[in-house]
Coordinates of N, CA, C and O in Angstrom, one line a residue:
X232 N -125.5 -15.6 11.5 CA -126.0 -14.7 10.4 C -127.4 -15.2 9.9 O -128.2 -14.3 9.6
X233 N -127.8 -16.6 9.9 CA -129.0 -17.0 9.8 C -130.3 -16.7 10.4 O -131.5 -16.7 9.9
X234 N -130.0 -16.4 11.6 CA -130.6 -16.0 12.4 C -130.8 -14.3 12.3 O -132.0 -14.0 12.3
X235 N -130.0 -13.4 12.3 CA -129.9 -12.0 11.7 C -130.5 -11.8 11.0 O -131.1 -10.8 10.9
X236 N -130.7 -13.2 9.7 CA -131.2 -12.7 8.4 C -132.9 -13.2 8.5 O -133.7 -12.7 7.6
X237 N -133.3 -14.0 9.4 CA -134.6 -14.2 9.5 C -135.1 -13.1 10.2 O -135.7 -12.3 9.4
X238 N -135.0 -12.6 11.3 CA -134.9 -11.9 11.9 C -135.2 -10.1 11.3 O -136.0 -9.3 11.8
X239 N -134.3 -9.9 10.3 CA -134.2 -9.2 9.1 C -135.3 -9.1 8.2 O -135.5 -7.9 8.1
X240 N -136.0 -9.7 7.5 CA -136.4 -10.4 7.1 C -138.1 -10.4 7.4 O -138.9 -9.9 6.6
X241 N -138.3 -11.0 8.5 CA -139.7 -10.4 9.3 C -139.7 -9.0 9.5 O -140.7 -8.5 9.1
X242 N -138.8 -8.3 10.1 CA -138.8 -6.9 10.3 C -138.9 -6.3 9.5 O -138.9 -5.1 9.8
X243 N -139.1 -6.6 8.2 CA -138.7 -6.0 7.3 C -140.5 -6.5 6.0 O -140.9 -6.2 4.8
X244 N -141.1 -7.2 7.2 CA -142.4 -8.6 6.2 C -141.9 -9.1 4.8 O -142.6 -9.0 3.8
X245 N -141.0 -9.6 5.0 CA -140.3 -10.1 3.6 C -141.3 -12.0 4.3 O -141.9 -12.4 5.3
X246 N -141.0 -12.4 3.5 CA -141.0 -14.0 3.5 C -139.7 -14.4 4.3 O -138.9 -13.5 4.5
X247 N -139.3 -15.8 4.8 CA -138.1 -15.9 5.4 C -137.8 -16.4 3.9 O -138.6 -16.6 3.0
X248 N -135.7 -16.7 4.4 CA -134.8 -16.9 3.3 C -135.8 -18.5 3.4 O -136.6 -19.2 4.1
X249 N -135.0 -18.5 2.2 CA -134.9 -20.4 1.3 C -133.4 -20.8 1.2 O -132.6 -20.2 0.6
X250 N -133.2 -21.6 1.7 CA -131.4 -21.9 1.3 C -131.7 -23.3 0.2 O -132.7 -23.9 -0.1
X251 N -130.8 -23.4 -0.1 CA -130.9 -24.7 -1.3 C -129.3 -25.3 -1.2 O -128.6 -24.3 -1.3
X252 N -128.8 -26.2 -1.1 CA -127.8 -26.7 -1.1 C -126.8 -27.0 -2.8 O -127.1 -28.0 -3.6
X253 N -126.0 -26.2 -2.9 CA -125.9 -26.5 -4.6 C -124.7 -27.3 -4.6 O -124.1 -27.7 -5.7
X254 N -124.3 -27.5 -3.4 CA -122.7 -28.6 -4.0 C -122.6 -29.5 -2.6 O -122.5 -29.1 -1.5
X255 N -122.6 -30.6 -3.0 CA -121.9 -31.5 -1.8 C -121.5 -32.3 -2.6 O -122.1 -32.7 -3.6
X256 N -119.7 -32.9 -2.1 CA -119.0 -33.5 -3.2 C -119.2 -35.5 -2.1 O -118.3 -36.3 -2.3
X257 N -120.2 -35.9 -1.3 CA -120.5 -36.6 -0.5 C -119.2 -36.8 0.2 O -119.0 -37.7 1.1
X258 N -118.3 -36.1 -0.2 CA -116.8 -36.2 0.6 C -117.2 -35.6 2.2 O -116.4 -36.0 3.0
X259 N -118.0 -35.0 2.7 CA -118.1 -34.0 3.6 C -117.2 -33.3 4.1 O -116.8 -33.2 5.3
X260 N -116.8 -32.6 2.8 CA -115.8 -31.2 3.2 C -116.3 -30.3 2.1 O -115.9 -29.1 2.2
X261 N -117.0 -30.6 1.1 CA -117.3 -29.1 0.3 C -118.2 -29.1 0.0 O -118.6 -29.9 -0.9
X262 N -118.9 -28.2 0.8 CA -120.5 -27.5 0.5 C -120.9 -26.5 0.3 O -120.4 -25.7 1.1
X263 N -121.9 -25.8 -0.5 CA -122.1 -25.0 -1.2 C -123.5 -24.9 -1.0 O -124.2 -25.7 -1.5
X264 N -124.2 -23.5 -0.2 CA -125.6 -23.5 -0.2 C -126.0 -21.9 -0.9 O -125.5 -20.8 -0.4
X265 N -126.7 -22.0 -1.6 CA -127.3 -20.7 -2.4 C -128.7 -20.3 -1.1 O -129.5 -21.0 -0.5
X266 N -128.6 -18.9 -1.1 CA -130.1 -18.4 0.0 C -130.8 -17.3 -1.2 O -130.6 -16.4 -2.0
X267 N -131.9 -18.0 -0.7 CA -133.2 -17.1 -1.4 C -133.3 -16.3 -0.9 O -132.8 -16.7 0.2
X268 N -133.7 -15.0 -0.7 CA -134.3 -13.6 0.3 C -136.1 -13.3 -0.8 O -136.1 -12.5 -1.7
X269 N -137.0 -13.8 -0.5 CA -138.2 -13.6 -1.3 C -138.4 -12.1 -1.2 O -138.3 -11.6 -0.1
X270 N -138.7 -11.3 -2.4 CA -139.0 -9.8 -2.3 C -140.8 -9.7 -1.4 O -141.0 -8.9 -0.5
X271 N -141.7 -10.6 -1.8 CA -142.9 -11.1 -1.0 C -143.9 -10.4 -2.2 O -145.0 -10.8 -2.1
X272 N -143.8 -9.7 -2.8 CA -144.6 -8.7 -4.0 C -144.1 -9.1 -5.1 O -144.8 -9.0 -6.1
X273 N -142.9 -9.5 -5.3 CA -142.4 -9.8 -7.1 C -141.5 -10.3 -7.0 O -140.5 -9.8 -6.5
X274 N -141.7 -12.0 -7.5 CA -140.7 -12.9 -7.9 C -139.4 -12.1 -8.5 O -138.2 -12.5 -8.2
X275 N -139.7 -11.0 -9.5 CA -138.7 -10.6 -10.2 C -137.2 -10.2 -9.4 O -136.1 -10.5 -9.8
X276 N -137.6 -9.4 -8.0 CA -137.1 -8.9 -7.3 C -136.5 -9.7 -6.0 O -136.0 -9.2 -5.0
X277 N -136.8 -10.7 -6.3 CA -136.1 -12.0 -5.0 C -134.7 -11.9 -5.6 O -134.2 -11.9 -6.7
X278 N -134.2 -11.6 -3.8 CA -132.1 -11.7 -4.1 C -131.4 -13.1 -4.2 O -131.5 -13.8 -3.2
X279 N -130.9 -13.5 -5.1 CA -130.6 -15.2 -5.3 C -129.2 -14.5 -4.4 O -128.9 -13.3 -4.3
X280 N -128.6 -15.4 -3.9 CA -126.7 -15.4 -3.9 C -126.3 -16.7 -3.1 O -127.0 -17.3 -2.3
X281 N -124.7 -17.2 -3.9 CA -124.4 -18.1 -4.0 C -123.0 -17.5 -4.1 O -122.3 -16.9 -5.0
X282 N -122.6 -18.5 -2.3 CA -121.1 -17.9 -2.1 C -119.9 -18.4 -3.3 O -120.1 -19.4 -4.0
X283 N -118.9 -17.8 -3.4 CA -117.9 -18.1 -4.3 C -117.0 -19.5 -4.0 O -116.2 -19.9 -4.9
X284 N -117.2 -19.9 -3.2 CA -116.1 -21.3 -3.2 C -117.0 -22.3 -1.8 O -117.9 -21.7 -1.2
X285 N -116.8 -23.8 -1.3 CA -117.4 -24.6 -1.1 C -117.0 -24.2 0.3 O -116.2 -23.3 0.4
X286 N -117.3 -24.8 1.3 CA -116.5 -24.6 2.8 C -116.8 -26.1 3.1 O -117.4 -26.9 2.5
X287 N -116.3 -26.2 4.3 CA -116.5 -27.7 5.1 C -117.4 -28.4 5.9 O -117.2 -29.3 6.6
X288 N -118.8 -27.4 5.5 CA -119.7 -27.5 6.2 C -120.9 -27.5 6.2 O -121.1 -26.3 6.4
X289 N -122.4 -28.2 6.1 CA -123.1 -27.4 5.6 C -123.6 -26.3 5.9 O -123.9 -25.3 5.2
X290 N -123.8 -26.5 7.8 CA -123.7 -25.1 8.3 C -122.8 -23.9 8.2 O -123.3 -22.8 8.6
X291 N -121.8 -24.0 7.9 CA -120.9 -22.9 7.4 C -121.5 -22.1 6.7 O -121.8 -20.9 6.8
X292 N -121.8 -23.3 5.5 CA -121.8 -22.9 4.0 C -123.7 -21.9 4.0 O -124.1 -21.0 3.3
X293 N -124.3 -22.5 4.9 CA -125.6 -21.5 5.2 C -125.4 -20.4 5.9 O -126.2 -19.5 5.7
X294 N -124.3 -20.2 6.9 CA -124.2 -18.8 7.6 C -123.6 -18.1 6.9 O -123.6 -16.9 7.0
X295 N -122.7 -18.9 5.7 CA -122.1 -17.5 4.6 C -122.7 -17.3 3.7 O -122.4 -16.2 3.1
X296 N -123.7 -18.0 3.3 CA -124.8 -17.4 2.4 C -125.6 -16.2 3.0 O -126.1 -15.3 2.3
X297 N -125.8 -16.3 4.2 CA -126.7 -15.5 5.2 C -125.9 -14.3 5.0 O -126.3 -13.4 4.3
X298 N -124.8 -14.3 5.6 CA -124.1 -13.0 5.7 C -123.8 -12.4 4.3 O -123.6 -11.2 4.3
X299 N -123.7 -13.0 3.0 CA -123.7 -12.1 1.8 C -124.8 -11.8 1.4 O -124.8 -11.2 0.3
X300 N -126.5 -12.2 2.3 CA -127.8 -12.2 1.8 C -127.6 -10.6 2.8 O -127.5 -9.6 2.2
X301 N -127.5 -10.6 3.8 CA -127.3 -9.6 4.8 C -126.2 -8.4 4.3 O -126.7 -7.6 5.0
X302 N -125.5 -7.9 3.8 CA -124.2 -7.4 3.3 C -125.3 -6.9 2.4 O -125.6 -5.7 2.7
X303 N -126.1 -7.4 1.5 CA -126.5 -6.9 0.1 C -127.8 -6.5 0.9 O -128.5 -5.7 0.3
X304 N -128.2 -6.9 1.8 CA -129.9 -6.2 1.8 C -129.6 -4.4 2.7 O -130.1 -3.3 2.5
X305 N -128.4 -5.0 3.7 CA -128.3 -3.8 4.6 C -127.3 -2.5 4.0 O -126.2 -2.8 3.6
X306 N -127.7 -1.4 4.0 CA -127.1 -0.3 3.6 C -126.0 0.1 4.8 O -125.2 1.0 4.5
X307 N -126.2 -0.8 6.4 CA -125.4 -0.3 7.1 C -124.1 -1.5 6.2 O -123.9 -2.2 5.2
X308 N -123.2 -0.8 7.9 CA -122.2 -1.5 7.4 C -121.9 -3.1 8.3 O -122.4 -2.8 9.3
X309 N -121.6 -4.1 8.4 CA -120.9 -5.2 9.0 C -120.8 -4.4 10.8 O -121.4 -4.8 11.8
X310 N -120.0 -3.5 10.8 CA -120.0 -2.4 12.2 C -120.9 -2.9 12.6 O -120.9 -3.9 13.3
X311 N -122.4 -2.0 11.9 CA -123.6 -1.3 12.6 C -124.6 -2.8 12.6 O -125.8 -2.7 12.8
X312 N -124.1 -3.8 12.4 CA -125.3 -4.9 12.3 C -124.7 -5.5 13.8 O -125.4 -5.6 14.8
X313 N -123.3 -5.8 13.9 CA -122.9 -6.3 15.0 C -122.9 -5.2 16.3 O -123.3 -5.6 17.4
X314 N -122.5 -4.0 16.1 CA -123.6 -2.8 17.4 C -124.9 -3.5 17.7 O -125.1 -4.1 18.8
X315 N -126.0 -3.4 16.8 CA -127.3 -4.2 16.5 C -127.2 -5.4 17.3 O -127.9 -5.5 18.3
X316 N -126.2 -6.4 17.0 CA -127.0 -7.0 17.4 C -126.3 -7.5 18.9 O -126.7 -8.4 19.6
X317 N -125.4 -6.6 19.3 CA -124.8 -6.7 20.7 C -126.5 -5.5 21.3 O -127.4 -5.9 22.0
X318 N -126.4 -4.6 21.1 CA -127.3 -4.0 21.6 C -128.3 -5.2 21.7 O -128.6 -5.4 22.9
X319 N -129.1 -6.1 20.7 CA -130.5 -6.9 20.9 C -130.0 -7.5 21.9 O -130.7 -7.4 22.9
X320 N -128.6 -8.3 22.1 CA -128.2 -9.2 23.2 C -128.3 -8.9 24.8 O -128.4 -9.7 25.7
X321 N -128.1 -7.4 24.6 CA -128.1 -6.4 25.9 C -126.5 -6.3 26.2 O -126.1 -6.0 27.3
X322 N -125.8 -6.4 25.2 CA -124.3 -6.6 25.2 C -123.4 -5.6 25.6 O -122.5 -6.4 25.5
X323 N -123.0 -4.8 25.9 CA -122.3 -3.4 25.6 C -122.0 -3.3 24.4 O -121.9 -4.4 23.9
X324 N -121.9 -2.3 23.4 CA -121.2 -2.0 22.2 C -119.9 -2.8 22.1 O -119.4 -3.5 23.0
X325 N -119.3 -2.8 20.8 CA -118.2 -3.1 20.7 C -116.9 -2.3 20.4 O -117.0 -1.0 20.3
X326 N -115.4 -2.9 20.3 CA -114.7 -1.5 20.4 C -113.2 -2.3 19.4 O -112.5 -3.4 19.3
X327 N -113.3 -1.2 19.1 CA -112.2 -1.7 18.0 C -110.8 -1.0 18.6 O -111.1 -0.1 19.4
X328 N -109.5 -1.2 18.5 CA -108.4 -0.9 18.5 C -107.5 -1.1 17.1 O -107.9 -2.0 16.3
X329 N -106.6 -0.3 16.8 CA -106.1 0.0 15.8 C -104.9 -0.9 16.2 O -104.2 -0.3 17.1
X330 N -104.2 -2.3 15.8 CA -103.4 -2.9 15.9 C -101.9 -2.7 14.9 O -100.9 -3.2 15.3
X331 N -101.9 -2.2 14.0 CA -101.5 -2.3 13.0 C -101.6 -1.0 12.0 O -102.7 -0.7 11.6
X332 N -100.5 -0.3 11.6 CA -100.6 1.0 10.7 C -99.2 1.1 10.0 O -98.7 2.0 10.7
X333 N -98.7 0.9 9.4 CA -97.0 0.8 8.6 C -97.0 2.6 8.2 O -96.2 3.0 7.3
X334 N -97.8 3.6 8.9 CA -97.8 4.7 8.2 C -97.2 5.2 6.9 O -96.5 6.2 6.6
X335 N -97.8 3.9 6.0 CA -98.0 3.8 4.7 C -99.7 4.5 4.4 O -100.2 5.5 3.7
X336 N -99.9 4.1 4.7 CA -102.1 4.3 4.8 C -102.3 2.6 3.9 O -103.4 2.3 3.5
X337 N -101.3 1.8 3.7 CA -101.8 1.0 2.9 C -101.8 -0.5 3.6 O -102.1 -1.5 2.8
X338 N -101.2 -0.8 5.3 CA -101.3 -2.0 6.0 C -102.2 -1.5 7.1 O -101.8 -0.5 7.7
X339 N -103.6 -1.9 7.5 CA -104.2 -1.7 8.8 C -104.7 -3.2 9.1 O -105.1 -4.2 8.5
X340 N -104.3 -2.7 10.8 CA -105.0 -4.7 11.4 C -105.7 -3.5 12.6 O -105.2 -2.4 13.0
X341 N -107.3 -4.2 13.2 CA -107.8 -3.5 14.0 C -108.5 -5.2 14.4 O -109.0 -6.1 13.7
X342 N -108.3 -4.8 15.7 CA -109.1 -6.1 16.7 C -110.2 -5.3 17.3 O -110.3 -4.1 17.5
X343 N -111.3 -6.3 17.8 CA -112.7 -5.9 18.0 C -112.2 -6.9 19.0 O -111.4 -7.8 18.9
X344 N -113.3 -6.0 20.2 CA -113.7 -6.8 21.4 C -114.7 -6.6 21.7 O -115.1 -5.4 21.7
X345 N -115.8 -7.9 22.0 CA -117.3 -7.6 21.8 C -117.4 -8.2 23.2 O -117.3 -9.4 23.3
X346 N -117.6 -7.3 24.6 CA -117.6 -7.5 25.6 C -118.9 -8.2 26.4 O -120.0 -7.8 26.3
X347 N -118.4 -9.3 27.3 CA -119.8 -10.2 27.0 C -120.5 -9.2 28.1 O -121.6 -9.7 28.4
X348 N -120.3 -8.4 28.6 CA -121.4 -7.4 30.0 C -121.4 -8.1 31.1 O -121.0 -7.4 32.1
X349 N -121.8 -9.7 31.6 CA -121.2 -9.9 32.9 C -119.8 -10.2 33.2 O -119.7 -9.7 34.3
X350 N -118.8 -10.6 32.7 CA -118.1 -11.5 32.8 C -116.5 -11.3 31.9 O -116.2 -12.1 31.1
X351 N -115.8 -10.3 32.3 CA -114.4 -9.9 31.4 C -114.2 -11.0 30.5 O -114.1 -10.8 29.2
X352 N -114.1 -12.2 31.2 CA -113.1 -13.6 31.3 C -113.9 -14.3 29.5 O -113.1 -14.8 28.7
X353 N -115.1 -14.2 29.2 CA -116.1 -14.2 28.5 C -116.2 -13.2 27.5 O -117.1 -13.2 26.6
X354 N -114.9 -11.9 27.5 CA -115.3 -11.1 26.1 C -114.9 -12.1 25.4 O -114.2 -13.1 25.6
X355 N -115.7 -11.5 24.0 CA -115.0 -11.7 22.4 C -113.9 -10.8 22.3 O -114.0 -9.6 22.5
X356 N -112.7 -11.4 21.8 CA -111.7 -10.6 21.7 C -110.7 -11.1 20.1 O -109.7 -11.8 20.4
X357 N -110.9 -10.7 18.6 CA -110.5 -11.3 17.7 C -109.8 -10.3 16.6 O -110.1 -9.2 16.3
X358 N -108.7 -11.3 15.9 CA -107.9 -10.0 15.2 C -107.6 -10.7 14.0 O -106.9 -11.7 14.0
X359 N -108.1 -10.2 13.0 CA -107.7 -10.7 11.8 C -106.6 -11.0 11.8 O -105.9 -10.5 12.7
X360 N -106.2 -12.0 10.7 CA -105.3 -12.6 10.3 C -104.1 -11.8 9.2 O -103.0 -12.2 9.0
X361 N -104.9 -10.7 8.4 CA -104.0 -9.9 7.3 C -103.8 -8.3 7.6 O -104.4 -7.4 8.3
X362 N -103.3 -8.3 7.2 CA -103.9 -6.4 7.4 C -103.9 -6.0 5.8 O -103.3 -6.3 4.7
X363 N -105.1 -5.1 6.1 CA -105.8 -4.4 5.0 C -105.5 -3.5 4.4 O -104.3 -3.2 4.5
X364 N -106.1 -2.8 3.6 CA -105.9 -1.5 3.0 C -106.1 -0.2 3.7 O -105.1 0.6 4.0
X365 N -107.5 0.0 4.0 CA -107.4 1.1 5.2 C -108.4 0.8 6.3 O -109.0 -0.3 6.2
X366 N -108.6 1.4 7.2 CA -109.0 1.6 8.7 C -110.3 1.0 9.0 O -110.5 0.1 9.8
X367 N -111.3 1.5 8.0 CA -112.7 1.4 7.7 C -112.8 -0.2 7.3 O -113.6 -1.0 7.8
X368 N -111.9 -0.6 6.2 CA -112.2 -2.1 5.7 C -111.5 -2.7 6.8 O -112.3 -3.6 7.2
X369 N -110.4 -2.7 7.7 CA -109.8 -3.3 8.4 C -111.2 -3.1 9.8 O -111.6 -4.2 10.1
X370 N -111.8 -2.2 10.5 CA -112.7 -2.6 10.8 C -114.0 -3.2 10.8 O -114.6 -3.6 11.8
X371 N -114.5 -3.2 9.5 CA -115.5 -4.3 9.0 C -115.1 -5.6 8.9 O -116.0 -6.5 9.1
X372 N -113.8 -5.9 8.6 CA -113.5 -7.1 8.1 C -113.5 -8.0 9.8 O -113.7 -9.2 9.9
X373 N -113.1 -7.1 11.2 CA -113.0 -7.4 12.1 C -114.3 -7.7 12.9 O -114.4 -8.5 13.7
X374 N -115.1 -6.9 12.5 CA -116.5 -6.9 12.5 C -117.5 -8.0 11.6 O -118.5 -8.3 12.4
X375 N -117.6 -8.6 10.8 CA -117.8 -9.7 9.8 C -117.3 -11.1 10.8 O -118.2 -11.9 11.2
X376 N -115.6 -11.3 11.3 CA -115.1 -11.9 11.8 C -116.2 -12.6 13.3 O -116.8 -13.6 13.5
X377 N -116.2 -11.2 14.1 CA -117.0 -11.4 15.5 C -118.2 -12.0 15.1 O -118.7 -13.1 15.4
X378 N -118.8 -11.1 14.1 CA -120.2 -12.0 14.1 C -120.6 -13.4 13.2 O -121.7 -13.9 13.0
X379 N -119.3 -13.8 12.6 CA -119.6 -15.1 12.2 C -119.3 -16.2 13.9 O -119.8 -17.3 14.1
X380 N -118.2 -15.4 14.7 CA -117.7 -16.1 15.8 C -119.1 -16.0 16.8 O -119.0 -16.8 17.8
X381 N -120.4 -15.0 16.9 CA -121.4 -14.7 18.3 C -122.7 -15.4 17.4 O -123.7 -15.7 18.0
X382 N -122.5 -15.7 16.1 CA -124.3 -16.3 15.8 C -124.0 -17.4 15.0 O -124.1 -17.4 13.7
X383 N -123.7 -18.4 15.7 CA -123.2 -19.8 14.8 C -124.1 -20.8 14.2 O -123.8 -21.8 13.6
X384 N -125.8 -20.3 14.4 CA -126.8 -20.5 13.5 C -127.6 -19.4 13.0 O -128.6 -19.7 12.2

């Protein structure tokens, strides 16, 4: 997502992000990094965010700042950024399956397979762990998943 978000970012002639580190407990397991997004015209208008709980990493803790800096700048959805950025890769699209439906409308599980284009043996193939509320959040949430698993800086 760091990468997405610089990337973003320039395309967009913003400034790149600023990350700032706001928690390490020197234990090296909980870290906390806040990302700047500069508006580049008015300080007023720069997006601060600062994820909700510490992770085990500092790199973690920067790609989930990235993806909630990303989430709030883009109007698409989690879907259309990972299409994006399978299309920049030269990837094939991706494809969701409906795993999961209690024809309640109120349990959905949907797995994504982000197909690597040479090589079957090499798709992404990943399925959330809960099932959701409905279809659309159950495929974002699957979508969110792939692309913290295809851009690990």
């Amino acid at each position: 997502p760091s990468t997405i978000l610089r990337d973003y970012c320039q395309k967009q002639r913003r400034p790149p992000p600023k990350f700032k580190e706001l928690l390490n407990d020197h234990t090296k397991t909980n870290f906390k990094v806040r990302v700047i997004v500069p508006d580049g015209k008015d300080s007023n208008k720069d997006l601060i965010l600062r994820p909700a709980r510490p992770v085990g990493n500092e790199e973690q803790a920067r790609e989930e700042a990235s993806l909630l800096a990303l989430l709030q700048l883009t109007p698409s959805h989690p879907s259309t950024i990972l299409r994006d950025y399978c299309q920049k890769q030269r990837r094939p699209p991706p494809k969701f399956k409906e795993l999961l439906n209690d024809h309640t409308k109120t349990n959905f599980k949907v797995r994504v397979i982000v197909p690597d284009g040479k090589d079957s043996n090499k798709d992404l193939i990943l399925r959330p762990a809960r099932p959701v509320g409905n279809e659309e959040q159950a495929r974002e949430e699957a979508s969110l998943l792939a692309l913290l698993q295809l851009t690990p800086s």
